[in-house]
Coordinates of C-alpha atoms in Angstrom, one line a residue:
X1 CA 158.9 115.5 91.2
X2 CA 156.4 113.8 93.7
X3 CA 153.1 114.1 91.3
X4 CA 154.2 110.7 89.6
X5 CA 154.6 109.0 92.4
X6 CA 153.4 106.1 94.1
X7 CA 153.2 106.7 97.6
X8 CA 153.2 104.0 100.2
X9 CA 152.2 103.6 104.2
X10 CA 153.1 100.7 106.1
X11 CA 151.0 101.3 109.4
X12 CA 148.1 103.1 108.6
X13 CA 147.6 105.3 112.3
X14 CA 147.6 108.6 113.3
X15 CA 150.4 110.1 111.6
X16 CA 149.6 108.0 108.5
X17 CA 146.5 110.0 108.7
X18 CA 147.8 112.7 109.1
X19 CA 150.5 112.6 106.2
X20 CA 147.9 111.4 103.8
X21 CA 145.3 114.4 104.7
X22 CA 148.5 116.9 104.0
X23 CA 149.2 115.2 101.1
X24 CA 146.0 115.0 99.2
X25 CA 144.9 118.5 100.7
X26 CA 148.3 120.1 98.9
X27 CA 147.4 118.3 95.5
X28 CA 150.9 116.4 95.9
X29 CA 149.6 113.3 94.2
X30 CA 145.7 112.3 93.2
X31 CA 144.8 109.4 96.6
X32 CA 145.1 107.0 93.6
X33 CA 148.5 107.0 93.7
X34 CA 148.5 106.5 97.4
X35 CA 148.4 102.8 99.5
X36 CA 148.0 101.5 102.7
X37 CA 148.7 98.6 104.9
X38 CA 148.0 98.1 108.5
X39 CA 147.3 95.1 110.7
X40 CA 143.7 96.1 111.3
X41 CA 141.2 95.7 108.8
X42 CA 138.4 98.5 110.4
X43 CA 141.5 101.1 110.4
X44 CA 141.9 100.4 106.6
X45 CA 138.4 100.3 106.4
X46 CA 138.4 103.6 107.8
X47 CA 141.3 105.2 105.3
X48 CA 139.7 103.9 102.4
X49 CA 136.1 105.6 103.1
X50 CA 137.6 109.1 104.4
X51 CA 140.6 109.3 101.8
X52 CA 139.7 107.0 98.6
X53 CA 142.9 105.5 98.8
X54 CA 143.7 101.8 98.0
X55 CA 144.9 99.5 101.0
X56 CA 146.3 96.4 101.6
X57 CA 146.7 93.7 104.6
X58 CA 150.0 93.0 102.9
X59 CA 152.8 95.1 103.7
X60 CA 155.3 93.4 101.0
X61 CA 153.1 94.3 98.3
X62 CA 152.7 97.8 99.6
X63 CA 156.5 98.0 99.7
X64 CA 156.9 96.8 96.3
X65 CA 154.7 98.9 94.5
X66 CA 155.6 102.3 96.0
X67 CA 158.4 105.1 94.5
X68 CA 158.4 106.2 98.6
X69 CA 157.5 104.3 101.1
X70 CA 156.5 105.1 104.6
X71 CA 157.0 103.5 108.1
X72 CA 154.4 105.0 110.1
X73 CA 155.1 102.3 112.8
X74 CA 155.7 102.1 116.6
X75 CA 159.5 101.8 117.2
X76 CA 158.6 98.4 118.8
X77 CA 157.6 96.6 115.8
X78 CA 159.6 98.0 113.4
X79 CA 162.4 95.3 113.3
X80 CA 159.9 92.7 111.8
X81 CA 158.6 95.3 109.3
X82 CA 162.2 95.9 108.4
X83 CA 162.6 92.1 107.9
X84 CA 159.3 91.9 106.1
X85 CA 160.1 94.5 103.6
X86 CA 164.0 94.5 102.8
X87 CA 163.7 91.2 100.5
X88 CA 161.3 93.4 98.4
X89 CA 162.1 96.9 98.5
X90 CA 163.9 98.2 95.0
X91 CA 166.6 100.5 95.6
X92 CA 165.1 103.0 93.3
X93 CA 162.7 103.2 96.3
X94 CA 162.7 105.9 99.3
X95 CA 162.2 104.5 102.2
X96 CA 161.3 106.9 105.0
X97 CA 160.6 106.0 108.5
X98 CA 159.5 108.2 112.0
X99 CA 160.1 105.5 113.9
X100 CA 162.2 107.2 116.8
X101 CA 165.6 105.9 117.9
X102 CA 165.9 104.0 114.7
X103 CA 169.1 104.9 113.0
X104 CA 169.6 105.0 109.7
X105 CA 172.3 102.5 109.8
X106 CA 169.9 100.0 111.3
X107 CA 167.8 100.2 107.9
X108 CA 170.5 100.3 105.7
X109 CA 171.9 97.4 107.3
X110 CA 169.0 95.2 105.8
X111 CA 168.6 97.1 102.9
X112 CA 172.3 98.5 101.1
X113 CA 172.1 100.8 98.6
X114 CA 168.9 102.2 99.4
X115 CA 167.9 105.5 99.9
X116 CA 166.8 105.9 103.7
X117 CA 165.8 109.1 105.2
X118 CA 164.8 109.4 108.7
X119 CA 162.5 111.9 110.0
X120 CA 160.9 113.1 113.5
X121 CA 157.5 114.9 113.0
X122 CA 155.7 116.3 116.2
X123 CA 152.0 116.0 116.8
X124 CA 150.8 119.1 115.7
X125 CA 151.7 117.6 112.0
X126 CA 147.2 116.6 112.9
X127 CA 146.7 120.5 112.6
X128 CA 149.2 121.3 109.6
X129 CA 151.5 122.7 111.9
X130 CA 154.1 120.4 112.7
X131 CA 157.4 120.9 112.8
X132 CA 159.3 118.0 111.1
X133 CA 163.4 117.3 110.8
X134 CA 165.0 115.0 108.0
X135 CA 168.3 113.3 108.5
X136 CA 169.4 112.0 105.1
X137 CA 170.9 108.7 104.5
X138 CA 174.1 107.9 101.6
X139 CA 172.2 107.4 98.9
X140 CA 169.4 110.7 99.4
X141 CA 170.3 112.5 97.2
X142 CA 168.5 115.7 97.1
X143 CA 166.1 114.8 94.0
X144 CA 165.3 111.7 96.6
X145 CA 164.6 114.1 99.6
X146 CA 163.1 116.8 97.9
X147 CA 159.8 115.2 97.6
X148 CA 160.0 113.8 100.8
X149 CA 160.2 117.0 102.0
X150 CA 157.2 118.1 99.9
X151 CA 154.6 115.7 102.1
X152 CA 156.2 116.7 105.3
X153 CA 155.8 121.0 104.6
X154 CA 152.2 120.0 103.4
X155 CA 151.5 119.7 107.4
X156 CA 153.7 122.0 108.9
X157 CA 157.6 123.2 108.5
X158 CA 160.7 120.9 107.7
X159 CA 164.4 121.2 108.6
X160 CA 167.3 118.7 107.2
X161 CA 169.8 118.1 110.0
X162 CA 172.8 116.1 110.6
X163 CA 171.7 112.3 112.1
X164 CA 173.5 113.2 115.5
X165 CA 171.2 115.9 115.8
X166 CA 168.2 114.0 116.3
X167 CA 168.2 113.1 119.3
X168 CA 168.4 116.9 120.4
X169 CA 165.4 117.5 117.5
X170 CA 163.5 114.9 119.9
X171 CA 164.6 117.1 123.5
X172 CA 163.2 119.9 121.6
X173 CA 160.3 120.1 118.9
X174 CA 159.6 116.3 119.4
X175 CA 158.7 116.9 123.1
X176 CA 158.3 120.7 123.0
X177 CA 154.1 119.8 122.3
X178 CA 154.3 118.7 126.1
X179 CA 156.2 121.6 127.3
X180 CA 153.6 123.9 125.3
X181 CA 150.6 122.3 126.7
X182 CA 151.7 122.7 129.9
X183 CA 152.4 126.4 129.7
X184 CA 148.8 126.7 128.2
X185 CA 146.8 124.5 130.7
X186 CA 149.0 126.9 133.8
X187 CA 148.1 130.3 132.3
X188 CA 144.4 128.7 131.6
X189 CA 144.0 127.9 135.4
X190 CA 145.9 132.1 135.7
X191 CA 143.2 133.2 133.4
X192 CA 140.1 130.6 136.4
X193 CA 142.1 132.5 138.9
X194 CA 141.4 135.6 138.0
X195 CA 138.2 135.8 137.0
X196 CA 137.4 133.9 133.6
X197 CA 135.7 130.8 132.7
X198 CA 138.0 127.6 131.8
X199 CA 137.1 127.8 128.6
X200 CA 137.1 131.8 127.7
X201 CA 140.5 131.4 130.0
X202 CA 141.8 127.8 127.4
X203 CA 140.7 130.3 124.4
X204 CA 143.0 133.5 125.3
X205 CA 145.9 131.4 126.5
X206 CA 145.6 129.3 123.1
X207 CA 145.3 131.9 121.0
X208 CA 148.0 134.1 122.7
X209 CA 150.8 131.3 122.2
X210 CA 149.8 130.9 118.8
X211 CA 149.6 134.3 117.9
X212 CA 153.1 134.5 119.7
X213 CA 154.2 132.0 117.1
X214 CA 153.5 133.4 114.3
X215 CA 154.5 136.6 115.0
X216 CA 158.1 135.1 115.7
X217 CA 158.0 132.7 112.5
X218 CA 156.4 135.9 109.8
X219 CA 158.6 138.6 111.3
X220 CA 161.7 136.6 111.7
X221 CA 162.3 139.2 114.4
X222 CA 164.5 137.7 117.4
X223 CA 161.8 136.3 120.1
X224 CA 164.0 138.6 122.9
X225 CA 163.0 141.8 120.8
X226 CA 159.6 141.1 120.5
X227 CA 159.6 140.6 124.1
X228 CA 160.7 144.1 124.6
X229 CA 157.4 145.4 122.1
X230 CA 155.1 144.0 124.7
X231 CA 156.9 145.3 128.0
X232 CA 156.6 149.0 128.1
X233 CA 158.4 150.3 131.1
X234 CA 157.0 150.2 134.6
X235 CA 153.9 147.6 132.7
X236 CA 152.3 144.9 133.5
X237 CA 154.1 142.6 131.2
X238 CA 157.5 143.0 132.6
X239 CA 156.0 142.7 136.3
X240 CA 154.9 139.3 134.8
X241 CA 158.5 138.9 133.0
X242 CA 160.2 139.6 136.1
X243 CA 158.0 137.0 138.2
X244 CA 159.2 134.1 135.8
X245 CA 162.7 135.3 135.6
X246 CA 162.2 134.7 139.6
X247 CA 160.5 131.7 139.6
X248 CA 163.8 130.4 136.9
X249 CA 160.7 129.2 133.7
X250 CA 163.1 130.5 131.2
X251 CA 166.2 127.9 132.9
X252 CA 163.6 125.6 133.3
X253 CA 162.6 125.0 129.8
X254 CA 166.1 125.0 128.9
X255 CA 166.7 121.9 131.6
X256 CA 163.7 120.2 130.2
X257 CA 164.9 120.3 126.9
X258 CA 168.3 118.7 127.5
X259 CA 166.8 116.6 129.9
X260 CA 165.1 115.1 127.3
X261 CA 167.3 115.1 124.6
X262 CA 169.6 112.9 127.2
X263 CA 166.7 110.9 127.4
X264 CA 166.2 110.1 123.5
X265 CA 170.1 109.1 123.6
X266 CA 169.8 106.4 126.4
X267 CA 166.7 104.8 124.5
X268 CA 168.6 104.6 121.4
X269 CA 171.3 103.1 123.1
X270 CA 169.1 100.7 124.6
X271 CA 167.6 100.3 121.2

């Protein structure tokens, strides 16, 4: 159970923000029970006023005191948080980082025995609907992960997937915000072309991927099939269909996708 928890962030930016507005917005613990620590005094500041949460210049401290802790750090500084912490993290703690490229075996390296799970949350995790994969280390069990996974579905979905699979989760729902924002800003300037303002045009293509989204996600109908609900025969839809199947979108998402999961593996390497 998560509700007697102590809950800990070390870096206290945007997806610390984020986590901690999903968590106390779900009820998952009272914003007593959560901490803070982060190099910059007016961002803690900050957390403290908007979320009544306790916070800390010291991340050692923070790291002692918490039942999961949280590495809401750049991947470029989170060697020396590593060092910082692994003298005083318990092994009755979680520790749980997003730091990408960061394997598990680099944490457990500093710290044996304890639990580690790593996770890649997308941006849309600001909105409560992100889309977030957990790779579990030896010693998560699932009583460790299961409230992990509780703060992660309080802003958006959560899948647990093998370690090797995460540089693929990076190609696609790590990255796929870009590829989505990119669809939406071209049929926005379709929408200017043909006659609407930019921002009647930025509402209807918004609104039409997300409606697309959930229709795929509530019905768990396969996308193809709902495809085939939209283009009636000799329609406009399938004129458009048949104009992207032309131009090769579908093989060019599919390219961008293992493009960048290719990517995420040389930076790890590298890392």
């Amino acid at each position: 159970m998560i509700a007697d928890k102590q809950i800990g962030f070390i870096g206290g930016g945007a997806m610390a923000e984020s986590l901690i507005r999903g968590i106390i917005n779900a009820g998952l613990v009272a914003p007593a029970q959560i901490a803070v620590s982060d190099i910059s005094v007016d961002r803690l500041d900050y957390l403290r006023g908007v979320f009544t949460v306790s916070t800390n210049t010291d991340s050692q401290e923070i790291a002692r005191q918490s039942d999961i802790l949280f590495l809401t750090v750049k991947p470029q500084v989170i060697g020396g948080v590593i060092d910082s912490i692994a003298p005083v993290v318990s092994k009755t703690t979680v520790v749980v980082s997003v730091a990408a490229g960061v394997t598990i075996a680099t944490f457990q390296g500093k710290m044996p025995g304890v639990p580690i799970i790593r996770v890649m949350p997308n941006t849309p995790v600001a909105v409560g609907e992100g889309m977030s994969a957990m790779a579990l280390g030896k010693y998560a069990t699932s009583s460790v992960s299961e409230p992990v996974a509780q703060v992660f579905a309080s802003v958006g979905k959560v899948v647990t997937v093998g370690e090797d699979a995460m540089d693929a989760v990076t190609g696609l729902s790590g990255s796929g915000p870009a590829y989505a924002f990119v669809l939406i800003d071209a049929l926005t300037d379709a929408g200017v072309r043909v006659g609407f303002s930019r921002q009647t045009a930025v509402l209807l293509a918004a609104q039409t991927l997300l409606g697309a989204a959930k229709m795929v996600l509530e019905t768990g109908e396969h996308p193809a099939k709902l495809r085939d609900m939209v283009t009636s025969p000799g329609g406009t839809a399938i004129t458009g269909v048949h104009v992207l199947e032309q131009n090769g979108v579908r093989a060019a998402l599919i390219d961008a996708v293992v493009a960048a999961t290719n990517r995420s593996r040389e930076m790890g390497k590298r890392g």
